Amino acid sequence: MSWVNPNGVDCVLTGPETQCFCTHRYRQHKTDFAAIPVERPIPQPCSKCKCKCYHLMPKAVGGICRCHCKHEATEHKVVPPFLCTRQNCKCTGFKTSVTCDCGFPAYKHTDVSETAEERQARGHPIGHPCVFQAMGGLTGFSSLLPGMARMDASGGPLANALSPSELDAPITERDHPFLRAHKAMIEAFEREFNSDKKETENKSG
């Protein structure tokens, strides 16, 4: 189970404690099947509420994310299209302005439930067979990283989410706050790296 952006990057790999839109954890949803259903996404109903299938709850800085109707996610129904339960609210379904680290808004992401074979078919790594229930998309420590920081085929750079020209582009006001805060240090490192590279090339030439 993974939360995937339009470029195919697994921005979040779901683990046992990853929260669903219904506020319950992934481990509290159906995860074991005698035979894998053909339906996609795979129906994984919650054992604690009326939730029919696991949907990742987007995270907002400082608390629960809000819908465009101004009400919190927890004030919406737990089944699609996740209508608001507040009286007289004209919400047509939960939609938040929260933006992922990858740059896409949360509503542009989809929950992908797949078998190991299906995951391999789309070129993403799998882990060793696991005897523990509800491990979801976790295959190792790197699975705990956000998709854009994960250096494997499920992450940003190696999933061709960003072209070489985009990766080498100068840092601007549109970039992530972390990059902007360390702009001077990054640029100094790049200058030193390029200088050392040029010096090495001159010596070898």
JSON list of C-alpha atoms in Angstrom, two decimals:
[
{"chain": "A", "resi": 1, "resn": "MET", "atom": "CA", "xyz": [0.00, 0.00, 0.00]},
{"chain": "A", "resi": 2, "resn": "SER", "atom": "CA", "xyz": [1.44, 3.35, -1.03]},
{"chain": "A", "resi": 3, "resn": "TRP", "atom": "CA", "xyz": [0.38, 6.98, -1.55]},
{"chain": "A", "resi": 4, "resn": "VAL", "atom": "CA", "xyz": [1.40, 7.84, -5.10]},
{"chain": "A", "resi": 5, "resn": "ASN", "atom": "CA", "xyz": [1.71, 11.18, -6.90]},
{"chain": "A", "resi": 6, "resn": "PRO", "atom": "CA", "xyz": [0.95, 11.80, -10.62]},
{"chain": "A", "resi": 7, "resn": "ASN", "atom": "CA", "xyz": [4.60, 11.06, -11.52]},
{"chain": "A", "resi": 8, "resn": "GLY", "atom": "CA", "xyz": [4.42, 7.59, -9.99]},
{"chain": "A", "resi": 9, "resn": "VAL", "atom": "CA", "xyz": [6.51, 8.41, -6.91]},
{"chain": "A", "resi": 10, "resn": "ASP", "atom": "CA", "xyz": [5.55, 6.54, -3.72]},
{"chain": "A", "resi": 11, "resn": "CYS", "atom": "CA", "xyz": [5.43, 9.64, -1.52]},
{"chain": "A", "resi": 12, "resn": "VAL", "atom": "CA", "xyz": [4.34, 7.59, 1.51]},
{"chain": "A", "resi": 13, "resn": "LEU", "atom": "CA", "xyz": [4.77, 3.85, 1.99]},
{"chain": "A", "resi": 14, "resn": "THR", "atom": "CA", "xyz": [2.06, 2.73, 4.38]},
{"chain": "A", "resi": 15, "resn": "GLY", "atom": "CA", "xyz": [3.11, 0.96, 7.58]},
{"chain": "A", "resi": 16, "resn": "PRO", "atom": "CA", "xyz": [1.16, -0.66, 10.45]},
{"chain": "A", "resi": 17, "resn": "GLU", "atom": "CA", "xyz": [0.70, 2.64, 12.31]},
{"chain": "A", "resi": 18, "resn": "THR", "atom": "CA", "xyz": [-0.02, 4.86, 9.29]},
{"chain": "A", "resi": 19, "resn": "GLN", "atom": "CA", "xyz": [-3.32, 6.64, 9.85]},
{"chain": "A", "resi": 20, "resn": "CYS", "atom": "CA", "xyz": [-6.32, 6.18, 7.58]},
{"chain": "A", "resi": 21, "resn": "PHE", "atom": "CA", "xyz": [-8.82, 8.92, 6.77]},
{"chain": "A", "resi": 22, "resn": "CYS", "atom": "CA", "xyz": [-11.16, 7.20, 9.26]},
{"chain": "A", "resi": 23, "resn": "THR", "atom": "CA", "xyz": [-8.47, 7.98, 11.96]},
{"chain": "A", "resi": 24, "resn": "HIS", "atom": "CA", "xyz": [-7.73, 4.27, 12.57]},
{"chain": "A", "resi": 25, "resn": "ARG", "atom": "CA", "xyz": [-4.40, 2.63, 11.76]},
{"chain": "A", "resi": 26, "resn": "TYR", "atom": "CA", "xyz": [-3.53, 0.47, 8.78]},
{"chain": "A", "resi": 27, "resn": "ARG", "atom": "CA", "xyz": [-3.17, -2.57, 11.06]},
{"chain": "A", "resi": 28, "resn": "GLN", "atom": "CA", "xyz": [-6.82, -2.12, 12.08]},
{"chain": "A", "resi": 29, "resn": "HIS", "atom": "CA", "xyz": [-7.91, -2.74, 8.48]},
{"chain": "A", "resi": 30, "resn": "LYS", "atom": "CA", "xyz": [-8.20, -6.08, 6.71]},
{"chain": "A", "resi": 31, "resn": "THR", "atom": "CA", "xyz": [-4.75, -6.99, 5.44]},
{"chain": "A", "resi": 32, "resn": "ASP", "atom": "CA", "xyz": [-4.78, -10.79, 5.11]},
{"chain": "A", "resi": 33, "resn": "PHE", "atom": "CA", "xyz": [-6.65, -12.59, 2.34]},
{"chain": "A", "resi": 34, "resn": "ALA", "atom": "CA", "xyz": [-6.97, -16.28, 1.47]},
{"chain": "A", "resi": 35, "resn": "ALA", "atom": "CA", "xyz": [-7.08, -15.12, -2.15]},
{"chain": "A", "resi": 36, "resn": "ILE", "atom": "CA", "xyz": [-6.13, -11.62, -3.34]},
{"chain": "A", "resi": 37, "resn": "PRO", "atom": "CA", "xyz": [-9.24, -9.81, -4.67]},
{"chain": "A", "resi": 38, "resn": "VAL", "atom": "CA", "xyz": [-9.14, -8.74, -8.32]},
{"chain": "A", "resi": 39, "resn": "GLU", "atom": "CA", "xyz": [-10.73, -5.40, -7.42]},
{"chain": "A", "resi": 40, "resn": "ARG", "atom": "CA", "xyz": [-8.42, -2.36, -7.23]},
{"chain": "A", "resi": 41, "resn": "PRO", "atom": "CA", "xyz": [-7.92, -0.72, -4.88]},
{"chain": "A", "resi": 42, "resn": "ILE", "atom": "CA", "xyz": [-8.06, -3.88, -2.81]},
{"chain": "A", "resi": 43, "resn": "PRO", "atom": "CA", "xyz": [-10.99, -3.56, -0.36]},
{"chain": "A", "resi": 44, "resn": "GLN", "atom": "CA", "xyz": [-9.53, -3.29, 3.14]},
{"chain": "A", "resi": 45, "resn": "PRO", "atom": "CA", "xyz": [-12.42, -2.49, 5.50]},
{"chain": "A", "resi": 46, "resn": "CYS", "atom": "CA", "xyz": [-11.71, -1.17, 8.98]},
{"chain": "A", "resi": 47, "resn": "SER", "atom": "CA", "xyz": [-12.55, -3.35, 11.97]},
{"chain": "A", "resi": 48, "resn": "LYS", "atom": "CA", "xyz": [-13.35, -0.30, 14.11]},
{"chain": "A", "resi": 49, "resn": "CYS", "atom": "CA", "xyz": [-15.75, 1.75, 11.96]},
{"chain": "A", "resi": 50, "resn": "LYS", "atom": "CA", "xyz": [-17.73, 1.92, 8.70]},
{"chain": "A", "resi": 51, "resn": "CYS", "atom": "CA", "xyz": [-14.65, 2.63, 6.57]},
{"chain": "A", "resi": 52, "resn": "LYS", "atom": "CA", "xyz": [-14.78, 0.36, 3.49]},
{"chain": "A", "resi": 53, "resn": "CYS", "atom": "CA", "xyz": [-11.20, 0.74, 2.29]},
{"chain": "A", "resi": 54, "resn": "TYR", "atom": "CA", "xyz": [-7.94, 2.23, 3.58]},
{"chain": "A", "resi": 55, "resn": "HIS", "atom": "CA", "xyz": [-7.27, 5.82, 2.46]},
{"chain": "A", "resi": 56, "resn": "LEU", "atom": "CA", "xyz": [-4.20, 7.61, 3.77]},
{"chain": "A", "resi": 57, "resn": "MET", "atom": "CA", "xyz": [-4.85, 10.67, 5.93]},
{"chain": "A", "resi": 58, "resn": "PRO", "atom": "CA", "xyz": [-2.78, 13.62, 4.62]},
{"chain": "A", "resi": 59, "resn": "LYS", "atom": "CA", "xyz": [-0.68, 15.30, 7.32]},
{"chain": "A", "resi": 60, "resn": "ALA", "atom": "CA", "xyz": [-0.80, 19.03, 8.01]},
{"chain": "A", "resi": 61, "resn": "VAL", "atom": "CA", "xyz": [1.74, 21.00, 10.03]},
{"chain": "A", "resi": 62, "resn": "GLY", "atom": "CA", "xyz": [0.29, 21.74, 13.44]},
{"chain": "A", "resi": 63, "resn": "GLY", "atom": "CA", "xyz": [-2.68, 19.40, 13.39]},
{"chain": "A", "resi": 64, "resn": "ILE", "atom": "CA", "xyz": [-5.45, 17.81, 11.36]},
{"chain": "A", "resi": 65, "resn": "CYS", "atom": "CA", "xyz": [-5.78, 19.06, 7.79]},
{"chain": "A", "resi": 66, "resn": "ARG", "atom": "CA", "xyz": [-8.85, 20.99, 6.74]},
{"chain": "A", "resi": 67, "resn": "CYS", "atom": "CA", "xyz": [-11.09, 20.67, 3.72]},
{"chain": "A", "resi": 68, "resn": "HIS", "atom": "CA", "xyz": [-11.85, 23.54, 1.33]},
{"chain": "A", "resi": 69, "resn": "CYS", "atom": "CA", "xyz": [-15.14, 23.79, 3.24]},
{"chain": "A", "resi": 70, "resn": "LYS", "atom": "CA", "xyz": [-12.99, 24.96, 6.24]},
{"chain": "A", "resi": 71, "resn": "HIS", "atom": "CA", "xyz": [-13.92, 21.96, 8.39]},
{"chain": "A", "resi": 72, "resn": "GLU", "atom": "CA", "xyz": [-11.43, 19.38, 9.68]},
{"chain": "A", "resi": 73, "resn": "ALA", "atom": "CA", "xyz": [-10.94, 16.00, 8.01]},
{"chain": "A", "resi": 74, "resn": "THR", "atom": "CA", "xyz": [-12.39, 14.28, 11.08]},
{"chain": "A", "resi": 75, "resn": "GLU", "atom": "CA", "xyz": [-15.69, 16.11, 10.49]},
{"chain": "A", "resi": 76, "resn": "HIS", "atom": "CA", "xyz": [-16.21, 14.24, 7.22]},
{"chain": "A", "resi": 77, "resn": "LYS", "atom": "CA", "xyz": [-17.74, 10.83, 6.50]},
{"chain": "A", "resi": 78, "resn": "VAL", "atom": "CA", "xyz": [-15.33, 7.91, 6.29]},
{"chain": "A", "resi": 79, "resn": "VAL", "atom": "CA", "xyz": [-16.60, 6.63, 2.93]},
{"chain": "A", "resi": 80, "resn": "PRO", "atom": "CA", "xyz": [-16.07, 8.30, -0.49]},
{"chain": "A", "resi": 81, "resn": "PRO", "atom": "CA", "xyz": [-16.62, 11.05, -1.46]},
{"chain": "A", "resi": 82, "resn": "PHE", "atom": "CA", "xyz": [-16.04, 11.90, 2.23]},
{"chain": "A", "resi": 83, "resn": "LEU", "atom": "CA", "xyz": [-18.86, 14.43, 2.59]},
{"chain": "A", "resi": 84, "resn": "CYS", "atom": "CA", "xyz": [-18.82, 16.92, 5.46]},
{"chain": "A", "resi": 85, "resn": "THR", "atom": "CA", "xyz": [-21.06, 16.06, 8.41]},
{"chain": "A", "resi": 86, "resn": "ARG", "atom": "CA", "xyz": [-21.47, 19.64, 9.62]},
{"chain": "A", "resi": 87, "resn": "GLN", "atom": "CA", "xyz": [-25.04, 20.88, 9.34]},
{"chain": "A", "resi": 88, "resn": "ASN", "atom": "CA", "xyz": [-25.80, 23.03, 6.26]},
{"chain": "A", "resi": 89, "resn": "CYS", "atom": "CA", "xyz": [-22.29, 22.56, 4.84]},
{"chain": "A", "resi": 90, "resn": "LYS", "atom": "CA", "xyz": [-22.32, 22.44, 1.03]},
{"chain": "A", "resi": 91, "resn": "CYS", "atom": "CA", "xyz": [-19.11, 20.41, 0.80]},
{"chain": "A", "resi": 92, "resn": "THR", "atom": "CA", "xyz": [-19.16, 18.05, -2.20]},
{"chain": "A", "resi": 93, "resn": "GLY", "atom": "CA", "xyz": [-16.38, 15.86, -0.84]},
{"chain": "A", "resi": 94, "resn": "PHE", "atom": "CA", "xyz": [-13.17, 16.22, 1.15]},
{"chain": "A", "resi": 95, "resn": "LYS", "atom": "CA", "xyz": [-10.45, 18.19, -0.64]},
{"chain": "A", "resi": 96, "resn": "THR", "atom": "CA", "xyz": [-7.54, 19.80, 1.17]},
{"chain": "A", "resi": 97, "resn": "SER", "atom": "CA", "xyz": [-4.98, 22.39, 0.11]},
{"chain": "A", "resi": 98, "resn": "VAL", "atom": "CA", "xyz": [-2.20, 20.54, 1.97]},
{"chain": "A", "resi": 99, "resn": "THR", "atom": "CA", "xyz": [0.81, 20.08, -0.33]},
{"chain": "A", "resi": 100, "resn": "CYS", "atom": "CA", "xyz": [3.13, 17.07, -0.28]},
{"chain": "A", "resi": 101, "resn": "ASP", "atom": "CA", "xyz": [6.95, 17.32, -0.23]},
{"chain": "A", "resi": 102, "resn": "CYS", "atom": "CA", "xyz": [6.87, 16.37, -3.92]},
{"chain": "A", "resi": 103, "resn": "GLY", "atom": "CA", "xyz": [5.11, 19.64, -4.77]},
{"chain": "A", "resi": 104, "resn": "PHE", "atom": "CA", "xyz": [1.75, 18.13, -5.72]},
{"chain": "A", "resi": 105, "resn": "PRO", "atom": "CA", "xyz": [-1.34, 18.84, -3.58]},
{"chain": "A", "resi": 106, "resn": "ALA", "atom": "CA", "xyz": [-2.68, 15.95, -1.50]},
{"chain": "A", "resi": 107, "resn": "TYR", "atom": "CA", "xyz": [-5.78, 15.58, -3.68]},
{"chain": "A", "resi": 108, "resn": "LYS", "atom": "CA", "xyz": [-3.58, 14.76, -6.70]},
{"chain": "A", "resi": 109, "resn": "HIS", "atom": "CA", "xyz": [-2.32, 11.60, -4.96]},
{"chain": "A", "resi": 110, "resn": "THR", "atom": "CA", "xyz": [-3.91, 8.16, -5.08]},
{"chain": "A", "resi": 111, "resn": "ASP", "atom": "CA", "xyz": [-3.83, 5.18, -2.75]},
{"chain": "A", "resi": 112, "resn": "VAL", "atom": "CA", "xyz": [-2.30, 2.21, -4.56]},
{"chain": "A", "resi": 113, "resn": "SER", "atom": "CA", "xyz": [-2.78, -1.28, -3.14]},
{"chain": "A", "resi": 114, "resn": "GLU", "atom": "CA", "xyz": [-0.92, -3.93, -5.08]},
{"chain": "A", "resi": 115, "resn": "THR", "atom": "CA", "xyz": [0.66, -7.36, -4.92]},
{"chain": "A", "resi": 116, "resn": "ALA", "atom": "CA", "xyz": [4.44, -7.86, -5.00]},
{"chain": "A", "resi": 117, "resn": "GLU", "atom": "CA", "xyz": [4.16, -8.92, -8.65]},
{"chain": "A", "resi": 118, "resn": "GLU", "atom": "CA", "xyz": [2.17, -5.81, -9.58]},
{"chain": "A", "resi": 119, "resn": "ARG", "atom": "CA", "xyz": [4.67, -3.61, -7.77]},
{"chain": "A", "resi": 120, "resn": "GLN", "atom": "CA", "xyz": [7.62, -5.20, -9.55]},
{"chain": "A", "resi": 121, "resn": "ALA", "atom": "CA", "xyz": [5.82, -4.77, -12.87]},
{"chain": "A", "resi": 122, "resn": "ARG", "atom": "CA", "xyz": [5.83, -0.99, -12.38]},
{"chain": "A", "resi": 123, "resn": "GLY", "atom": "CA", "xyz": [9.53, -1.06, -11.54]},
{"chain": "A", "resi": 124, "resn": "HIS", "atom": "CA", "xyz": [9.34, -0.49, -7.79]},
{"chain": "A", "resi": 125, "resn": "PRO", "atom": "CA", "xyz": [11.31, -2.44, -5.16]},
{"chain": "A", "resi": 126, "resn": "ILE", "atom": "CA", "xyz": [9.85, -5.06, -2.85]},
{"chain": "A", "resi": 127, "resn": "GLY", "atom": "CA", "xyz": [11.18, -6.47, 0.40]},
{"chain": "A", "resi": 128, "resn": "HIS", "atom": "CA", "xyz": [11.74, -10.00, 1.63]},
{"chain": "A", "resi": 129, "resn": "PRO", "atom": "CA", "xyz": [8.62, -12.05, 2.44]},
{"chain": "A", "resi": 130, "resn": "CYS", "atom": "CA", "xyz": [7.37, -10.99, 5.89]},
{"chain": "A", "resi": 131, "resn": "VAL", "atom": "CA", "xyz": [5.52, -13.14, 8.42]},
{"chain": "A", "resi": 132, "resn": "PHE", "atom": "CA", "xyz": [4.17, -10.12, 10.29]},
{"chain": "A", "resi": 133, "resn": "GLN", "atom": "CA", "xyz": [0.68, -8.82, 9.65]},
{"chain": "A", "resi": 134, "resn": "ALA", "atom": "CA", "xyz": [-0.06, -5.42, 8.12]},
{"chain": "A", "resi": 135, "resn": "MET", "atom": "CA", "xyz": [3.43, -4.31, 7.16]},
{"chain": "A", "resi": 136, "resn": "GLY", "atom": "CA", "xyz": [1.91, -2.54, 4.17]},
{"chain": "A", "resi": 137, "resn": "GLY", "atom": "CA", "xyz": [4.52, -0.90, 1.95]},
{"chain": "A", "resi": 138, "resn": "LEU", "atom": "CA", "xyz": [7.40, -1.05, 4.45]},
{"chain": "A", "resi": 139, "resn": "THR", "atom": "CA", "xyz": [10.34, -3.03, 3.09]},
{"chain": "A", "resi": 140, "resn": "GLY", "atom": "CA", "xyz": [13.20, -1.48, 5.09]},
{"chain": "A", "resi": 141, "resn": "PHE", "atom": "CA", "xyz": [14.35, 1.63, 6.95]},
{"chain": "A", "resi": 142, "resn": "SER", "atom": "CA", "xyz": [14.38, 3.66, 3.71]},
{"chain": "A", "resi": 143, "resn": "SER", "atom": "CA", "xyz": [10.61, 3.09, 3.46]},
{"chain": "A", "resi": 144, "resn": "LEU", "atom": "CA", "xyz": [10.18, 5.49, 6.37]},
{"chain": "A", "resi": 145, "resn": "LEU", "atom": "CA", "xyz": [11.54, 8.40, 4.31]},
{"chain": "A", "resi": 146, "resn": "PRO", "atom": "CA", "xyz": [9.32, 10.72, 2.25]},
{"chain": "A", "resi": 147, "resn": "GLY", "atom": "CA", "xyz": [9.22, 9.71, -1.40]},
{"chain": "A", "resi": 148, "resn": "MET", "atom": "CA", "xyz": [11.31, 12.65, -2.62]},
{"chain": "A", "resi": 149, "resn": "ALA", "atom": "CA", "xyz": [14.13, 11.69, -0.21]},
{"chain": "A", "resi": 150, "resn": "ARG", "atom": "CA", "xyz": [14.10, 7.97, -0.96]},
{"chain": "A", "resi": 151, "resn": "MET", "atom": "CA", "xyz": [17.00, 6.96, -3.20]},
{"chain": "A", "resi": 152, "resn": "ASP", "atom": "CA", "xyz": [15.48, 3.88, -4.82]},
{"chain": "A", "resi": 153, "resn": "ALA", "atom": "CA", "xyz": [13.13, 3.24, -7.73]},
{"chain": "A", "resi": 154, "resn": "SER", "atom": "CA", "xyz": [10.10, 4.14, -5.60]},
{"chain": "A", "resi": 155, "resn": "GLY", "atom": "CA", "xyz": [11.45, 7.61, -4.80]},
{"chain": "A", "resi": 156, "resn": "GLY", "atom": "CA", "xyz": [11.80, 10.92, -6.57]},
{"chain": "A", "resi": 157, "resn": "PRO", "atom": "CA", "xyz": [15.16, 11.23, -8.36]},
{"chain": "A", "resi": 158, "resn": "LEU", "atom": "CA", "xyz": [15.45, 7.63, -9.56]},
{"chain": "A", "resi": 159, "resn": "ALA", "atom": "CA", "xyz": [11.78, 7.39, -10.55]},
{"chain": "A", "resi": 160, "resn": "ASN", "atom": "CA", "xyz": [12.42, 10.04, -13.22]},
{"chain": "A", "resi": 161, "resn": "ALA", "atom": "CA", "xyz": [10.15, 12.44, -11.36]},
{"chain": "A", "resi": 162, "resn": "LEU", "atom": "CA", "xyz": [12.73, 15.19, -11.90]},
{"chain": "A", "resi": 163, "resn": "SER", "atom": "CA", "xyz": [14.88, 15.64, -14.97]},
{"chain": "A", "resi": 164, "resn": "PRO", "atom": "CA", "xyz": [18.65, 16.35, -14.65]},
{"chain": "A", "resi": 165, "resn": "SER", "atom": "CA", "xyz": [18.02, 19.97, -15.62]},
{"chain": "A", "resi": 166, "resn": "GLU", "atom": "CA", "xyz": [15.43, 20.29, -12.82]},
{"chain": "A", "resi": 167, "resn": "LEU", "atom": "CA", "xyz": [17.77, 18.69, -10.26]},
{"chain": "A", "resi": 168, "resn": "ASP", "atom": "CA", "xyz": [20.60, 21.05, -11.28]},
{"chain": "A", "resi": 169, "resn": "ALA", "atom": "CA", "xyz": [18.42, 24.16, -11.48]},
{"chain": "A", "resi": 170, "resn": "PRO", "atom": "CA", "xyz": [19.24, 27.08, -9.13]},
{"chain": "A", "resi": 171, "resn": "ILE", "atom": "CA", "xyz": [17.25, 27.39, -5.90]},
{"chain": "A", "resi": 172, "resn": "THR", "atom": "CA", "xyz": [14.41, 29.92, -6.16]},
{"chain": "A", "resi": 173, "resn": "GLU", "atom": "CA", "xyz": [11.59, 31.26, -4.00]},
{"chain": "A", "resi": 174, "resn": "ARG", "atom": "CA", "xyz": [9.35, 28.48, -5.35]},
{"chain": "A", "resi": 175, "resn": "ASP", "atom": "CA", "xyz": [11.51, 25.73, -3.83]},
{"chain": "A", "resi": 176, "resn": "HIS", "atom": "CA", "xyz": [11.02, 23.93, -0.52]},
{"chain": "A", "resi": 177, "resn": "PRO", "atom": "CA", "xyz": [11.76, 26.07, 2.62]},
{"chain": "A", "resi": 178, "resn": "PHE", "atom": "CA", "xyz": [14.56, 23.64, 3.58]},
{"chain": "A", "resi": 179, "resn": "LEU", "atom": "CA", "xyz": [16.38, 24.33, 0.31]},
{"chain": "A", "resi": 180, "resn": "ARG", "atom": "CA", "xyz": [15.85, 28.09, 0.61]},
{"chain": "A", "resi": 181, "resn": "ALA", "atom": "CA", "xyz": [17.18, 28.11, 4.19]},
{"chain": "A", "resi": 182, "resn": "HIS", "atom": "CA", "xyz": [20.39, 26.34, 3.13]},
{"chain": "A", "resi": 183, "resn": "LYS", "atom": "CA", "xyz": [20.80, 28.00, -0.27]},
{"chain": "A", "resi": 184, "resn": "ALA", "atom": "CA", "xyz": [24.14, 29.67, 0.54]},
{"chain": "A", "resi": 185, "resn": "MET", "atom": "CA", "xyz": [25.65, 26.49, 1.98]},
{"chain": "A", "resi": 186, "resn": "ILE", "atom": "CA", "xyz": [24.48, 24.36, -0.98]},
{"chain": "A", "resi": 187, "resn": "GLU", "atom": "CA", "xyz": [25.83, 26.86, -3.52]},
{"chain": "A", "resi": 188, "resn": "ALA", "atom": "CA", "xyz": [29.19, 27.02, -1.68]},
{"chain": "A", "resi": 189, "resn": "PHE", "atom": "CA", "xyz": [29.41, 23.22, -1.70]},
{"chain": "A", "resi": 190, "resn": "GLU", "atom": "CA", "xyz": [28.63, 23.12, -5.44]},
{"chain": "A", "resi": 191, "resn": "ARG", "atom": "CA", "xyz": [31.33, 25.71, -6.18]},
{"chain": "A", "resi": 192, "resn": "GLU", "atom": "CA", "xyz": [33.90, 23.74, -4.19]},
{"chain": "A", "resi": 193, "resn": "PHE", "atom": "CA", "xyz": [32.83, 20.47, -5.83]},
{"chain": "A", "resi": 194, "resn": "ASN", "atom": "CA", "xyz": [33.06, 21.92, -9.34]},
{"chain": "A", "resi": 195, "resn": "SER", "atom": "CA", "xyz": [36.44, 23.49, -8.52]},
{"chain": "A", "resi": 196, "resn": "ASP", "atom": "CA", "xyz": [37.84, 20.17, -7.25]},
{"chain": "A", "resi": 197, "resn": "LYS", "atom": "CA", "xyz": [36.40, 18.36, -10.27]},
{"chain": "A", "resi": 198, "resn": "LYS", "atom": "CA", "xyz": [38.02, 20.83, -12.67]},
{"chain": "A", "resi": 199, "resn": "GLU", "atom": "CA", "xyz": [41.36, 20.56, -10.86]},
{"chain": "A", "resi": 200, "resn": "THR", "atom": "CA", "xyz": [41.25, 16.76, -11.06]},
{"chain": "A", "resi": 201, "resn": "GLU", "atom": "CA", "xyz": [40.45, 16.89, -14.78]},
{"chain": "A", "resi": 202, "resn": "ASN", "atom": "CA", "xyz": [43.36, 19.29, -15.41]},
{"chain": "A", "resi": 203, "resn": "LYS", "atom": "CA", "xyz": [45.79, 16.99, -13.58]},
{"chain": "A", "resi": 204, "resn": "SER", "atom": "CA", "xyz": [44.60, 13.91, -15.47]},
{"chain": "A", "resi": 205, "resn": "GLY", "atom": "CA", "xyz": [44.71, 15.82, -18.78]}
]
